Structures are given as C-alpha cells and as structure tokens.
Short mmCIF file of C-alpha atoms in Angstrom, two decimals:
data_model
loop_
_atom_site.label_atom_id
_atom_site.label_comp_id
_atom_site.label_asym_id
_atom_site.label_seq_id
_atom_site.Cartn_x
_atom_site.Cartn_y
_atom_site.Cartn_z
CA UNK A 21 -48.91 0.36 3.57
CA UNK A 22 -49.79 1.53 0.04
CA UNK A 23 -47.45 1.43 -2.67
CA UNK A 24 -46.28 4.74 -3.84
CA UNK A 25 -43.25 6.99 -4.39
CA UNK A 26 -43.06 9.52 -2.40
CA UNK A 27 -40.67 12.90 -2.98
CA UNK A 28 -39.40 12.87 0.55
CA UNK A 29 -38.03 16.37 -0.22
CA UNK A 30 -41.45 17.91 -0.55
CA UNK A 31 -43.58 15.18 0.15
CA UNK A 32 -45.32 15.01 -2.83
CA UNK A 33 -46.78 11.46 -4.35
CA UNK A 34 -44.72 11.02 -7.47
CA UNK A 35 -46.58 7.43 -8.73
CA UNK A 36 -48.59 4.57 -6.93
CA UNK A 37 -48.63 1.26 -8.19
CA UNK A 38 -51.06 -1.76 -7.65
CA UNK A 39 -49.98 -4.49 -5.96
CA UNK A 40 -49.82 -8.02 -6.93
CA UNK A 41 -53.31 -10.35 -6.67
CA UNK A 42 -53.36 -13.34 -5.10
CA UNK A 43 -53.04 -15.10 -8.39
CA UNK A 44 -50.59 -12.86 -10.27
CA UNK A 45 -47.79 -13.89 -6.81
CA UNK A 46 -48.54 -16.92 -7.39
CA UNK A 47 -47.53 -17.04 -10.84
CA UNK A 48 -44.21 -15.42 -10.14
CA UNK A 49 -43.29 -17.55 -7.81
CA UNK A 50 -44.09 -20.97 -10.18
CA UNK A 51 -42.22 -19.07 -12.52
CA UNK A 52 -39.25 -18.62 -10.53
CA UNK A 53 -39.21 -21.90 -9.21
CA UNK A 54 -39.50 -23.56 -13.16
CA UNK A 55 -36.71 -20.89 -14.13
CA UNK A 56 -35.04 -22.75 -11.51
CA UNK A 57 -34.42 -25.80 -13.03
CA UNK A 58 -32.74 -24.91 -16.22
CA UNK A 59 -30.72 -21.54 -14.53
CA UNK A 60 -28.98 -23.99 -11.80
CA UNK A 61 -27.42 -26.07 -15.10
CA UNK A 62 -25.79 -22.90 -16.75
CA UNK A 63 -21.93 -23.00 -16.36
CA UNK A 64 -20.50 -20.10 -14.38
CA UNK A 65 -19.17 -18.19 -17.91
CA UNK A 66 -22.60 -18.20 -18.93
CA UNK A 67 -23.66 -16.18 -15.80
CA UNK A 68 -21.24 -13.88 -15.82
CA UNK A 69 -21.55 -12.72 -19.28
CA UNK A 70 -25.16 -11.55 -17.94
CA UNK A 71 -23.53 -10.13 -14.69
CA UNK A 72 -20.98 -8.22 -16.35
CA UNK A 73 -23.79 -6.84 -19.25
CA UNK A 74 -25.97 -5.19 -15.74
CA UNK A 75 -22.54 -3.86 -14.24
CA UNK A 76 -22.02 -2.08 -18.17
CA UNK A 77 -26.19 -1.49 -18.07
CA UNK A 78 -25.65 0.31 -14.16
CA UNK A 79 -22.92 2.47 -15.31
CA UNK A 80 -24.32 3.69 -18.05
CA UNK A 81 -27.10 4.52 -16.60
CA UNK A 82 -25.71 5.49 -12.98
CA UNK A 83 -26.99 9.51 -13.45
CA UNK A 84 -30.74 8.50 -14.31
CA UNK A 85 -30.87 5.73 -11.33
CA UNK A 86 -29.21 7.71 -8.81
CA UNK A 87 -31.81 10.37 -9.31
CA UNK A 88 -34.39 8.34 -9.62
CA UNK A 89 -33.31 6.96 -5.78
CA UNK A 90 -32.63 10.40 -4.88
CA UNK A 91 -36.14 11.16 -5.68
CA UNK A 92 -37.91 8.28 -4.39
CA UNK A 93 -35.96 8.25 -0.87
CA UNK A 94 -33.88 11.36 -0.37
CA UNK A 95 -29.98 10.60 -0.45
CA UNK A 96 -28.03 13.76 -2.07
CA UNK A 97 -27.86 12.91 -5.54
CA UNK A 98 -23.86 12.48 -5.26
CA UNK A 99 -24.15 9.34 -2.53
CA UNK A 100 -26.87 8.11 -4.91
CA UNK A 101 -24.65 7.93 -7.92
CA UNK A 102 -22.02 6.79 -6.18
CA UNK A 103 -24.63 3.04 -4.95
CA UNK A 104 -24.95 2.52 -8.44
CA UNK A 105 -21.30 2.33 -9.00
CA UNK A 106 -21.13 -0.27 -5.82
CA UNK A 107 -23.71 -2.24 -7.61
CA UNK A 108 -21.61 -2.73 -10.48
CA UNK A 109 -18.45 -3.49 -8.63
CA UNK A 110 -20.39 -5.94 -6.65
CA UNK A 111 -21.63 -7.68 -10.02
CA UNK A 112 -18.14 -7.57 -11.95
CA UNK A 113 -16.80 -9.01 -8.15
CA UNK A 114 -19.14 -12.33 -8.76
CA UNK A 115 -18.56 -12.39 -12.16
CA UNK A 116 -15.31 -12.66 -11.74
CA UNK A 117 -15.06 -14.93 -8.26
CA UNK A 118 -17.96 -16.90 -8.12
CA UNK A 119 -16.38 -20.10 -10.08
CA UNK A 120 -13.28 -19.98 -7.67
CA UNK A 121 -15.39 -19.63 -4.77
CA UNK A 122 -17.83 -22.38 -5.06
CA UNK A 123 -15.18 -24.94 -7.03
CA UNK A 124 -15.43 -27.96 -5.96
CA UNK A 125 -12.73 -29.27 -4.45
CA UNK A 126 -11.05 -32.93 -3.12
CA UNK A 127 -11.34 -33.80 0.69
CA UNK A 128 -8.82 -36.79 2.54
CA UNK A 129 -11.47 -39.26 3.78
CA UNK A 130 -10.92 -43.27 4.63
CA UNK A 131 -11.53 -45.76 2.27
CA UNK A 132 -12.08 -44.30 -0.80
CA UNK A 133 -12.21 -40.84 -2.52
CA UNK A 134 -13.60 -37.45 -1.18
CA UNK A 135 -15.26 -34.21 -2.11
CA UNK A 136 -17.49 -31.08 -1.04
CA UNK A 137 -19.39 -30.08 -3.93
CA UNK A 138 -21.65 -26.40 -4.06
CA UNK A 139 -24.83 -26.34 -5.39
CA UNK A 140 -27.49 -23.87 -5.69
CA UNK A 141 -30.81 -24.38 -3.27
CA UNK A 142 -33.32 -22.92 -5.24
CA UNK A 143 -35.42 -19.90 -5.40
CA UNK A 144 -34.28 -17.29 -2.22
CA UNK A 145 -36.68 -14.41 -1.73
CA UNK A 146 -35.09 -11.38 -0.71
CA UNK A 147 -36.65 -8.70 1.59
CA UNK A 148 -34.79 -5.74 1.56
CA UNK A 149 -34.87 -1.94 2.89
CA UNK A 150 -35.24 1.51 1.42
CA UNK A 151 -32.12 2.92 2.48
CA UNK A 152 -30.04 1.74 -0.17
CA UNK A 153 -32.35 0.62 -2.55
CA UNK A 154 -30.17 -0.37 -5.31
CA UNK A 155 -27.04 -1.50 -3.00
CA UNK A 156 -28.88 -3.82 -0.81
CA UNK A 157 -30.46 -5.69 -3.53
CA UNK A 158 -27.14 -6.36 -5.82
CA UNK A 159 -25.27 -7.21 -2.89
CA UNK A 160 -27.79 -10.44 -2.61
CA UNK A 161 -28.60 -10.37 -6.41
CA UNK A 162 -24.98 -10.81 -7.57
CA UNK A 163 -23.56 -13.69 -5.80
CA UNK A 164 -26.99 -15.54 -5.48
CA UNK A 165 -27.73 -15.87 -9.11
CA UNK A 166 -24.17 -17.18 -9.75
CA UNK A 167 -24.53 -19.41 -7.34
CA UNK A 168 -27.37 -20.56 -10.04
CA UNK A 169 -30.50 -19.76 -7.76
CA UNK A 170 -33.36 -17.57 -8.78
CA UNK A 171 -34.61 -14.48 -6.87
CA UNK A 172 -37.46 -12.82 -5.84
CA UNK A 173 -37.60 -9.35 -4.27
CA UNK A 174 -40.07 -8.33 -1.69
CA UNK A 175 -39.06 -4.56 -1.47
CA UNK A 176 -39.84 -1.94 0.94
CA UNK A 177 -43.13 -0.43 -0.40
CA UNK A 178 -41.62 3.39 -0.79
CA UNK A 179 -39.14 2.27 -3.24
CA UNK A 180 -41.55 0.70 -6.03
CA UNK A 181 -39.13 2.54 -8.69
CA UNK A 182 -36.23 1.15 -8.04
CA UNK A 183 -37.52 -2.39 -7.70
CA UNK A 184 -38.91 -2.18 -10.87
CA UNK A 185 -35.60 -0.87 -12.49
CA UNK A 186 -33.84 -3.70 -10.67
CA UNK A 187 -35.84 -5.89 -12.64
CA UNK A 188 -35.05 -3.74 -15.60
CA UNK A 189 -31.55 -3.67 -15.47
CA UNK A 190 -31.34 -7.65 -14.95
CA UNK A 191 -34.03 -8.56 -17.39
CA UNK A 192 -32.00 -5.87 -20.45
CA UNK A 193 -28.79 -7.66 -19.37
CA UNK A 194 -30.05 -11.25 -20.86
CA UNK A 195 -31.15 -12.92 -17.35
CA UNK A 196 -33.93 -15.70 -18.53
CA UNK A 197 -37.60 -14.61 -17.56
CA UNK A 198 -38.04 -15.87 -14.08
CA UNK A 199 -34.69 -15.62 -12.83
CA UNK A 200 -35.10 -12.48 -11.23
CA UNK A 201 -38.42 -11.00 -10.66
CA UNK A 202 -39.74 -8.46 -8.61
CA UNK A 203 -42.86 -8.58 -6.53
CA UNK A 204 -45.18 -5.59 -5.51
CA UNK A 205 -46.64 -6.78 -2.27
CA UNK A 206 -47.44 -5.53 1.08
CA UNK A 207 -45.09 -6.81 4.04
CA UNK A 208 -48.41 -8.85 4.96
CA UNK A 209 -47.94 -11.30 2.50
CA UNK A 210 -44.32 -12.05 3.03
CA UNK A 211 -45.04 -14.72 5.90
CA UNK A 212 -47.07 -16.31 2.75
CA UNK A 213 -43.95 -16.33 0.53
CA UNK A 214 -41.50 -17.88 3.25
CA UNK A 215 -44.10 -20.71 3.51
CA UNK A 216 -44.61 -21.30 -0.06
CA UNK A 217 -43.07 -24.63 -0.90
CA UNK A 218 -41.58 -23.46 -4.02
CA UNK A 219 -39.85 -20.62 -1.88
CA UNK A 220 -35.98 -22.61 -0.48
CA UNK A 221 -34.60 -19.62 1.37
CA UNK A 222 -34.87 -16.14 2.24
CA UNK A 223 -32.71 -13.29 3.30
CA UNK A 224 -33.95 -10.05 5.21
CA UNK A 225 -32.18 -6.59 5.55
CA UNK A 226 -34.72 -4.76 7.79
CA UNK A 227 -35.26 -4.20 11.47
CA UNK A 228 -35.21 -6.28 14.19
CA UNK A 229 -39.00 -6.82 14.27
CA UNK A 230 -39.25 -7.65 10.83
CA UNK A 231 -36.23 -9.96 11.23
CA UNK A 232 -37.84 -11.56 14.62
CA UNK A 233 -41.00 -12.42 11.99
CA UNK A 234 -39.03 -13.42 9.48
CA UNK A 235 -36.65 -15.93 11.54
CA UNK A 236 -39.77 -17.38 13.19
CA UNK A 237 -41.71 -18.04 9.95
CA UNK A 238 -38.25 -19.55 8.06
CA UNK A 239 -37.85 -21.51 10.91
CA UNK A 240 -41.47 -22.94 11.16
CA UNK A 241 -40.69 -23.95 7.96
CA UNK A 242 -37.40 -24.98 8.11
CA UNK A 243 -35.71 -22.65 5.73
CA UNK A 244 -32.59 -21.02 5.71
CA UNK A 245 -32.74 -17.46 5.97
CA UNK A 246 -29.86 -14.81 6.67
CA UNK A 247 -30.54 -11.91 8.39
CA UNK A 248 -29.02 -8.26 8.51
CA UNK A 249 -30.68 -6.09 11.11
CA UNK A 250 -30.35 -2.82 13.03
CA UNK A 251 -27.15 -1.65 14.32
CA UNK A 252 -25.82 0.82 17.04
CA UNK A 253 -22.04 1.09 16.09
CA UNK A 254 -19.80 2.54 18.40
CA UNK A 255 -17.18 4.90 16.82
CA UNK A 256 -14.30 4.78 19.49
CA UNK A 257 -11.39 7.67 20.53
CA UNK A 258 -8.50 6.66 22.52
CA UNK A 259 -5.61 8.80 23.07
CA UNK A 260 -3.25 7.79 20.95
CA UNK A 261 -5.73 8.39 17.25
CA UNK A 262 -5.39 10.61 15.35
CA UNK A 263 -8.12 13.05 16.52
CA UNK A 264 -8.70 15.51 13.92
CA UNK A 265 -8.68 12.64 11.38
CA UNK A 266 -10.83 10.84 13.92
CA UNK A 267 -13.72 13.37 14.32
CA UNK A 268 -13.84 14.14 9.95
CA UNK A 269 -14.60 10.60 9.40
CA UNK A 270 -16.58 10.17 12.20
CA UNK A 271 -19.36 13.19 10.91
CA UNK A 272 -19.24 11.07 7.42
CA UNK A 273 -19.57 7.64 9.56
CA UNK A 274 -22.44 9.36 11.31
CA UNK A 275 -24.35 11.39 8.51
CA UNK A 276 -24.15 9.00 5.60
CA UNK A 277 -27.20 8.46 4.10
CA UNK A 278 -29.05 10.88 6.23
CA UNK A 279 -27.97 9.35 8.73
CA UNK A 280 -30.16 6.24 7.86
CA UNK A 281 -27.76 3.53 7.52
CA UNK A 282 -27.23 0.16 9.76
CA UNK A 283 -23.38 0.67 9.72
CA UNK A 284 -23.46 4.24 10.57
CA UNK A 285 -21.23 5.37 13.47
CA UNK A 286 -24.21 6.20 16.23
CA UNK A 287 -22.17 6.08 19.74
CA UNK A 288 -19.47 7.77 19.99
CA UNK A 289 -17.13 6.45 23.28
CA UNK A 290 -14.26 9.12 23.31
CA UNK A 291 -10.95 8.63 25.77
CA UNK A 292 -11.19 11.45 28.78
CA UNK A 293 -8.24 12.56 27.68
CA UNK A 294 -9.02 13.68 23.81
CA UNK A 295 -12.91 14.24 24.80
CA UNK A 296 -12.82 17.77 24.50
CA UNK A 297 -10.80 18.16 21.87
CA UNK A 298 -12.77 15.89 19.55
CA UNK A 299 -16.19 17.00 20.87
CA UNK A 300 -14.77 20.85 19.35
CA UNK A 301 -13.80 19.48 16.33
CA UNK A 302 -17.10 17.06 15.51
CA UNK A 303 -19.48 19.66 16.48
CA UNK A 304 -17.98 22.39 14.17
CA UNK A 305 -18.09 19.80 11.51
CA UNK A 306 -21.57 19.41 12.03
CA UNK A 307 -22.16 22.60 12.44
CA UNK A 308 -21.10 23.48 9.16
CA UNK A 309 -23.06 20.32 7.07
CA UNK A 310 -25.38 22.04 4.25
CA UNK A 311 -28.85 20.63 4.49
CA UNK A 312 -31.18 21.22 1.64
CA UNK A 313 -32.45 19.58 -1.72
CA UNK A 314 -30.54 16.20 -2.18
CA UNK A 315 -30.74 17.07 -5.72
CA UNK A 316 -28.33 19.50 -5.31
CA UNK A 317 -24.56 18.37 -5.67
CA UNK A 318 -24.35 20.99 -2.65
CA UNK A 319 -25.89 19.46 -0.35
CA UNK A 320 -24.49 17.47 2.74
CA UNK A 321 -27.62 16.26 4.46
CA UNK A 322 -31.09 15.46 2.48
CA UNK A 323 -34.40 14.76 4.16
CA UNK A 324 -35.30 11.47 6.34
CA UNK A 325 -37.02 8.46 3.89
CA UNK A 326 -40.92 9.46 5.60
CA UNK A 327 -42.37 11.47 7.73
CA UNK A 328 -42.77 8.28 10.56
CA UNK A 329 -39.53 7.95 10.32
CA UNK A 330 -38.52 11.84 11.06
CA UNK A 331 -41.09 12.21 13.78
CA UNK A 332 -39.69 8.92 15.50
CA UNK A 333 -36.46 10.21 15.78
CA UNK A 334 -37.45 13.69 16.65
CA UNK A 335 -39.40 11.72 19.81
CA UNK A 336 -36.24 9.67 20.61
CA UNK A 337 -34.28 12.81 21.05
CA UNK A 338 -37.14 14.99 23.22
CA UNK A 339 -37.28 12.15 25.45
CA UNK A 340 -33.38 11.73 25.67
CA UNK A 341 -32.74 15.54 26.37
CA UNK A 342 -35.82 15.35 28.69
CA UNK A 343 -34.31 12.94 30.86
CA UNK A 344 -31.45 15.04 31.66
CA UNK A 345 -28.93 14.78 28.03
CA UNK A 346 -27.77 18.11 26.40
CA UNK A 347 -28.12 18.68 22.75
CA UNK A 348 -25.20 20.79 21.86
CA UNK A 349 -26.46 21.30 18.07
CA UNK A 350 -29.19 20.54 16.28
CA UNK A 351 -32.32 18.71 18.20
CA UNK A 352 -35.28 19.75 16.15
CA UNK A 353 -37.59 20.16 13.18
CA UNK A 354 -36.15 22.66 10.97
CA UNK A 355 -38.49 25.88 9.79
CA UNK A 356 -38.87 26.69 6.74
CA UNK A 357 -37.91 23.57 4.88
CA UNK A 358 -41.22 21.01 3.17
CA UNK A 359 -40.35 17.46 3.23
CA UNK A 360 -39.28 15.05 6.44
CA UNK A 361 -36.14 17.16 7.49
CA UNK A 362 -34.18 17.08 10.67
CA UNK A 363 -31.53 18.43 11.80
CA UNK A 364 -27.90 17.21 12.15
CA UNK A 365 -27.76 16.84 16.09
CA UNK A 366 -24.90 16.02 18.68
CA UNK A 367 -25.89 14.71 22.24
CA UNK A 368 -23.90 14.48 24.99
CA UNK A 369 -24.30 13.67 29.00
CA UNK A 370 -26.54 10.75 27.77
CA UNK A 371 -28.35 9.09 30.94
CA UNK A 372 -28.81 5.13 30.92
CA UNK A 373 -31.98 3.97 29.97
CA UNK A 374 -32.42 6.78 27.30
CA UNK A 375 -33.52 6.03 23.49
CA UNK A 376 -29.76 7.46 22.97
CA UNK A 377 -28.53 4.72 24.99
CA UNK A 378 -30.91 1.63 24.46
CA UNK A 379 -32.25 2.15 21.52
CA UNK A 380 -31.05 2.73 17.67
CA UNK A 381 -31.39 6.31 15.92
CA UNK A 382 -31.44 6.04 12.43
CA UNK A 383 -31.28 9.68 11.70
CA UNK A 384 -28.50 12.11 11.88
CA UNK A 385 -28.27 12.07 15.69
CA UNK A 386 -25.03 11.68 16.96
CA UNK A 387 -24.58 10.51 20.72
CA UNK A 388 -21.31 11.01 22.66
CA UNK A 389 -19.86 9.51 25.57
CA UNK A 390 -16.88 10.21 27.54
CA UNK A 391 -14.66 7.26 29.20
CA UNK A 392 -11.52 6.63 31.06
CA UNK A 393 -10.06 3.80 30.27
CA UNK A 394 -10.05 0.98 26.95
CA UNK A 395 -12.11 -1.19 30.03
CA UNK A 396 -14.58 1.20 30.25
CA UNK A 397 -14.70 1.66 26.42
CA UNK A 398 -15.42 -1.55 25.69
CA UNK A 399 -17.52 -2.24 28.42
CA UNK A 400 -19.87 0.59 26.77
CA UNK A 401 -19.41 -0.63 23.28
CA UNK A 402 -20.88 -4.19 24.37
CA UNK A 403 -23.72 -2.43 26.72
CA UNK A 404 -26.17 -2.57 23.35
CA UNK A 405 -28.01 -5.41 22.46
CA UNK A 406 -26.71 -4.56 18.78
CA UNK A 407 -23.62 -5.60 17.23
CA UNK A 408 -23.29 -5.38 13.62
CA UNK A 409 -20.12 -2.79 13.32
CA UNK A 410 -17.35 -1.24 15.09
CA UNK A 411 -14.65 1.61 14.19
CA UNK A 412 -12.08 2.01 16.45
CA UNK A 413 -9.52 5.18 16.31
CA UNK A 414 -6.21 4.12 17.65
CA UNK A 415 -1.85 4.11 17.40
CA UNK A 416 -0.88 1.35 19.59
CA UNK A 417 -1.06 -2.39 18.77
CA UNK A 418 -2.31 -3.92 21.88
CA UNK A 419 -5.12 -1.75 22.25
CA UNK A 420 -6.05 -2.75 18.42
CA UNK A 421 -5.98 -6.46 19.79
CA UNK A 422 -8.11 -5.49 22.99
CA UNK A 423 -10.41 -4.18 20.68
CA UNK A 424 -10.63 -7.01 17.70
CA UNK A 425 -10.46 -9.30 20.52
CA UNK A 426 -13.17 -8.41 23.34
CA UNK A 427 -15.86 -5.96 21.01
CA UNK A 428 -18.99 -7.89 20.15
CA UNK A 429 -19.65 -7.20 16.75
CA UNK A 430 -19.71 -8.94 12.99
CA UNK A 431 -17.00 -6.20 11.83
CA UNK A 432 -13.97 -4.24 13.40
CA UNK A 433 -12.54 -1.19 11.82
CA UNK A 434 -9.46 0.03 12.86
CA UNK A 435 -8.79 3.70 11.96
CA UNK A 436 -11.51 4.15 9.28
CA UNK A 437 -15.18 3.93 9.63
CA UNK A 438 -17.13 0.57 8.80
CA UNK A 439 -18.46 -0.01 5.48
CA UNK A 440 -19.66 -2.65 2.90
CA UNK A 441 -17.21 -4.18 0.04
CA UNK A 442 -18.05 -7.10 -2.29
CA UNK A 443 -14.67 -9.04 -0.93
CA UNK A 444 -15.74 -8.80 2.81
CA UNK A 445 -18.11 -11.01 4.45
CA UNK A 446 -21.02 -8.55 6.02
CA UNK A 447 -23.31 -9.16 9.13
CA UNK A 448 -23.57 -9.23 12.68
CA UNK A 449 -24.11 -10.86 15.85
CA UNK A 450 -26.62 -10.39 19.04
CA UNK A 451 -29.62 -8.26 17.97
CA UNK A 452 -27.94 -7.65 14.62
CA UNK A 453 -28.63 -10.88 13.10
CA UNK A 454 -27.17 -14.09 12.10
CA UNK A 455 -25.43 -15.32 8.38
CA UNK A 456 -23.41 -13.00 6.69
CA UNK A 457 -23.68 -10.95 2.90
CA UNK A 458 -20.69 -10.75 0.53
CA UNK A 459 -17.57 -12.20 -0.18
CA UNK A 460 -16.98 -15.88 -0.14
CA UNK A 461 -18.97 -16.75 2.59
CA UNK A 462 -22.15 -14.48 1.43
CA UNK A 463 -22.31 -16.35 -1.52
CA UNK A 464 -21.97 -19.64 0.41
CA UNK A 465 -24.92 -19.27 2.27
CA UNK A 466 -27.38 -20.36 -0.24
CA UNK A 467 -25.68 -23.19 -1.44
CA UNK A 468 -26.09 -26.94 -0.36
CA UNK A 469 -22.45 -27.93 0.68
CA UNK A 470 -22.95 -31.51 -0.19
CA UNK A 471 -20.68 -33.85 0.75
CA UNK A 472 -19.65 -37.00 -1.87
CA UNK A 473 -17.56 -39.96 -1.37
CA UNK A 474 -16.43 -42.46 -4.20
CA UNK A 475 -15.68 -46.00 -1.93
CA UNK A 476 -12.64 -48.42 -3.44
CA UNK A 477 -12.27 -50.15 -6.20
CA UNK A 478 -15.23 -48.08 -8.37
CA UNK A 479 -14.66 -45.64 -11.14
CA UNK A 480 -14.19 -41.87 -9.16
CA UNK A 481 -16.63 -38.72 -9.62
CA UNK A 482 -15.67 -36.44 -12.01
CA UNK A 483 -16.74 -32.97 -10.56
CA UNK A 484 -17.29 -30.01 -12.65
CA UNK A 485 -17.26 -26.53 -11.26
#
C-alpha cells in the first residue's frame, strides 16, 4: 500500500511520503536499540518531566492535531480534538503512576531475603491502526517509555501525518534521539522488524489477520507481543434499564468514530419486553444524526477512513438484508456526497450465518436482536468468536452478577457504554486478543518481573525504584 494522506471527505491525495530503504530501517532500529541502554538508567522523575512537557505540547496544540486527524482519516473535528486531550491525560496518568506501579517491592521467601524487581525489556515496536491515530499510539507510548524502553512505530500507511507529529510532539518535549522514532514502512516489512534481534517486543492494535501474523512471527521468535484486535460488542437491554437512557448512549456507543472503533456497541440483544420501545427510540436517534464534512462542528457522522473500507461494509450489509434481515434506516451509499460515505443503518430480523451475525462491521451499522430471557441474552452475547467489550443496561443486582459473571469478554460495562481510560487495564479475550493496554497491568507487560533473593548471613540488596 503506498504511503499517502488521503482527504477521506473528498478523496483527494493531500501528501505521499517515501518510505524507509532497507538501510535507513535499519539504522532506526540500531538507534533505538543504543538509545536503549542509557534511557533504561534514567530515574522515573527524569521521564516524567518529558511526559508531562508532550501532555503541555498536545494541549496546546490539540486544534491543529485534531484537524490534521480529521483530515487525514475523517472523525468530526470535535471527537478529534477531544483524542488529543486523552493523549495528554494518558501521559500526565504515567507521569504521575509509573514509579508506584513498577516499585519494587519485598516478597516473604525461606532462608534469606526477597524481592520482585521491574525492569524495562528493551526496544517494543508498536503497530497500530488508523482509527485513532493519536490515541492508540500514547496509550502504548506513555507507560512504555516510563517503563524505560524505547519505541518504534509501524503505523497504518493512511495516517503518515500523524505518525510523523507523534514523533514531533515526543522529540519537542526533550525525549533523547532514538527513544521514540517513527518508521514509514509498508506492513510487508513488519515480519522483518519482529525478527530483528535488536527488536524485544511488540504490540499490535489491528485486525485479527494482522494479529494472527503478528502472534505467529513473535512467537517464532520468542517475543512477547500484546495484542488488541477486532471486537463485536454486544450492547444489552433488559427490562429493568433505563431505556430511553439506554438507546441515547447506545447511538453514541454505536456511531463513535464513524462507527470505526473496536469498542463500539455493534449487537444490540434487547429484552422482548422493552424491544419495541427501544427499537422506536434508537432508530429516531439515528434518524436524526447529521452526516456531512467532519470539519464541521455540526456534524454527527463523517466519512469511512477509505473507500475499501466503505465498500466492504456496504457488501456486508447487501448480503445480510439479502439473506432475509430488514434494514429499517439507512443501508446504502449516499447520493450526492464525494468521499467514502455511508449511511447510519439499523438492522433487524438478522438470520444466523449473516456478516451481521458472524462477522464484525466497522462502520455505522447497527444490528439488533430481540431475546427473552438474561439466558438467551447471554447465550447470544458469547455466540461471537469476539470478545473484547460488553455494556450491559440494567436495575437489578443479580442480573449485573449474571452478566460480569458468565459474558466472555476483557471488559463489562454496566449502565454506560465501554470505553478506554488510562487507570483501566484494556484488552480482550477469544478472537480479541491476548495482554492487556493501560493501567497497571498495561504498563507491566513490557517489563521483566525479575525475581531476587539475598540468602543468610550476606549484606541485603538495596533496590531502587
């Protein structure tokens, strides 16, 4: 795929960039790896100073980045604005945390003294997604570089911009050369990167193909890796919720982004006995989103990322209403509209073995079910091979424990829809992926825990943070 920006609003080519030779990766990557070895002996203070400097640098600047993503990908200007802010929140998070969370700290052991000691692995290479160019990123940037390893980015080739203002922002806010660098490759190189020896670890947000190759060549090599991969949320109803607060949050779980986001709400298993009434009250919300230029603070809905990715999801939802589902808004193309629009849809009387059913629509589709029972609700939820989130809309404590109990997913949300924070570990299970983003045990993945022991009788360890 080449590398270029694309205005996914009009689809015009706003810059193309050349990617990296053979000799020029190389380069980056023995310059990440040297950075290496004098970043890992900073003290945490040290790091945060620079952390805290990009959250100030991303604030500042929040109205130029966000429309600079806006441009490049297609998110209404106000959601884009609104990443940067989560980037900085993420960074002043770290700053703040990441000497508390990795402290070292004394263990009871027999004969002697113990401890469990975190230390950075090395240089992690990061292979992230379009679809929150900016959020995706910090969310691995913060906590692994005050963890004291060094990063390199692989990012999706449509979002050259704000890779290279990634860089930017780090490199302004006093990071050392080599401790974060961006590289502008092709995805056909990455399998190269994993292998390199002076690569430790790597971390994927992406689908489940991409995570499939990534898994296979970190574990041919024997490297960690934590991946975060496609999702099919369910967004569950029950009686007892609080319907019309139920079906507003659920158009916002479902449209976010365009609809393009792994967390979105995508099937929606409503209780028999509220199914009409919510199905009123979601469609005439949808019904009523403003699609149009994401530049404009008007606008609800902005175009899909590419034109692949719009004419994918347009397929998925032929062949669904072909093989018997209804689509009760939306469905199609719209006229007279340039760029990769489509528009906001609601399907319902979904057949098994659909792409509504089986397969993930990342796109403003929305796909509704009706059930009788929590059983059957759960029984659904658990049907997809996916299970990254879960938001479930009920009053009554035991069916909140049914549900944290018996759905198969990385995160339950009980009366509100799911989303990322710094403080809350992020990732999923089955399909979905394995390792988790974020709070303290995102920024323990890529960390040796290493173990220490100090026998009888000889002078102890003294352990610094």
């Amino acid at each position: 795929m080449p590398i270029a920006s694309t205005n996914p609003a009009t689809g015009e080519i706003l810059e193309t960039f050349t990617a990296l030779t053979a000799t020029e990766l190389e380069e980056r990557i023995l310059r990440a790896s040297a950075a290496f070895g004098a970043w890992r002996l900073t003290s945490f203070e040290s790091r945060a100073i620079r952390m805290r400097r990009a959250a100030d640098i991303l604030v500042a600047e929040k109205q130029h980045l966000g429309a600079m993503m806006t441009l490049e990908m297609g998110k209404p200007i106000g959601a884009a604005v609104a990443e940067v802010e989560k980037c900085a929140l993420a960074c002043r998070y770290y700053a703040d945390k990441s000497s508390r969370l990795l402290a070292s700290y004394s263990v009871d052991v027999l004969d002697g003294e113990g401890a469990v000691y975190f230390q950075p692995l090395g240089v992690v290479l990061a292979v992230m997604p379009w679809n929150f160019p900016f959020w995706q990123v910090f969310r691995f940037v913060a906590p692994a570089l005050m963890a004291g390893n060094t990063g390199l980015l692989k990012h999706s080739s449509n979002v050259p911009r704000s890779a290279l203002a990634i860089e930017d922002v780090l490199t302004r806010a006093g990071f050392p050369e080599g401790v974060f660098q961006t590289l502008l490759v092709g995805s056909a190189e990455v399998e190269a990167i994993v292998s390199h020896p002076g690569v430790a670890a790597v971390t994927l947000t992406g689908s489940e193909g991409a995570g499939r190759s990534i898994a296979e060549s970190a574990g041919r090599n024997l490297k960690k890796a934590v991946l975060e991969l496609g999702g099919s949320d369910p967004f569950i109803v029950m009686p007892s919720a609080d319907v019309k607060k139920a079906a507003a949050t659920g158009v916002t779980a479902r449209m976010i982004n365009n609809g393009q986001s792994c967390i979105a709400a995508k099937r929606f298993i409503v209780h028999d006995e509220v199914y009409d009434e919510f199905l009123e009250k979601f469609v005439g919300a949808v019904k009523a989103i403003r699609m149009g230029d994401p530049m404009d603070p008007a606008t609800d809905l902005g175009p899909l990322a590419t034109a692949d990715i719009r004419d994918e999801l347009s397929a998925q939802v032929e062949k669904t209403v072909s093989l018997g589902a209804r689509a009760v808004c939306g469905g199609r193309i719209p006229d007279g509209l340039t760029g990769f629009y489509y528009e906001p849809t609601v399907l319902v009387d979904i057949p098994a073995s659909s792409p509504a059913s089986d397969e993930e629509l990342f796109g403003p589709v929305a796909s509704v079910w009706r059930v009788g029972s929590i059983d059957e609700a759960i029984s659904l939820a658990n049907s997809s091979r996916f299970g990254l989130g879960a938001s479930v809309w009920t009053n009554e404590s035991a069916e909140r424990e049914r549900f944290v109990r018996d759905i198969e997913s990385g995160m339950v949300f009980v009366n509100a829809m799911v989303a990322s924070e710094p403080a809350l570990p992020f990732g999923g299970v089955k399909a979905s992926g394995y390792g988790r983003e974020l709070g303290e045990f995102g920024i323990r993945e890529f960390v040796n825990i290493k173990s220490v022991k100090q026998g009888l009788g000889s002078a102890p360890a003294s352990r610094t943070e």
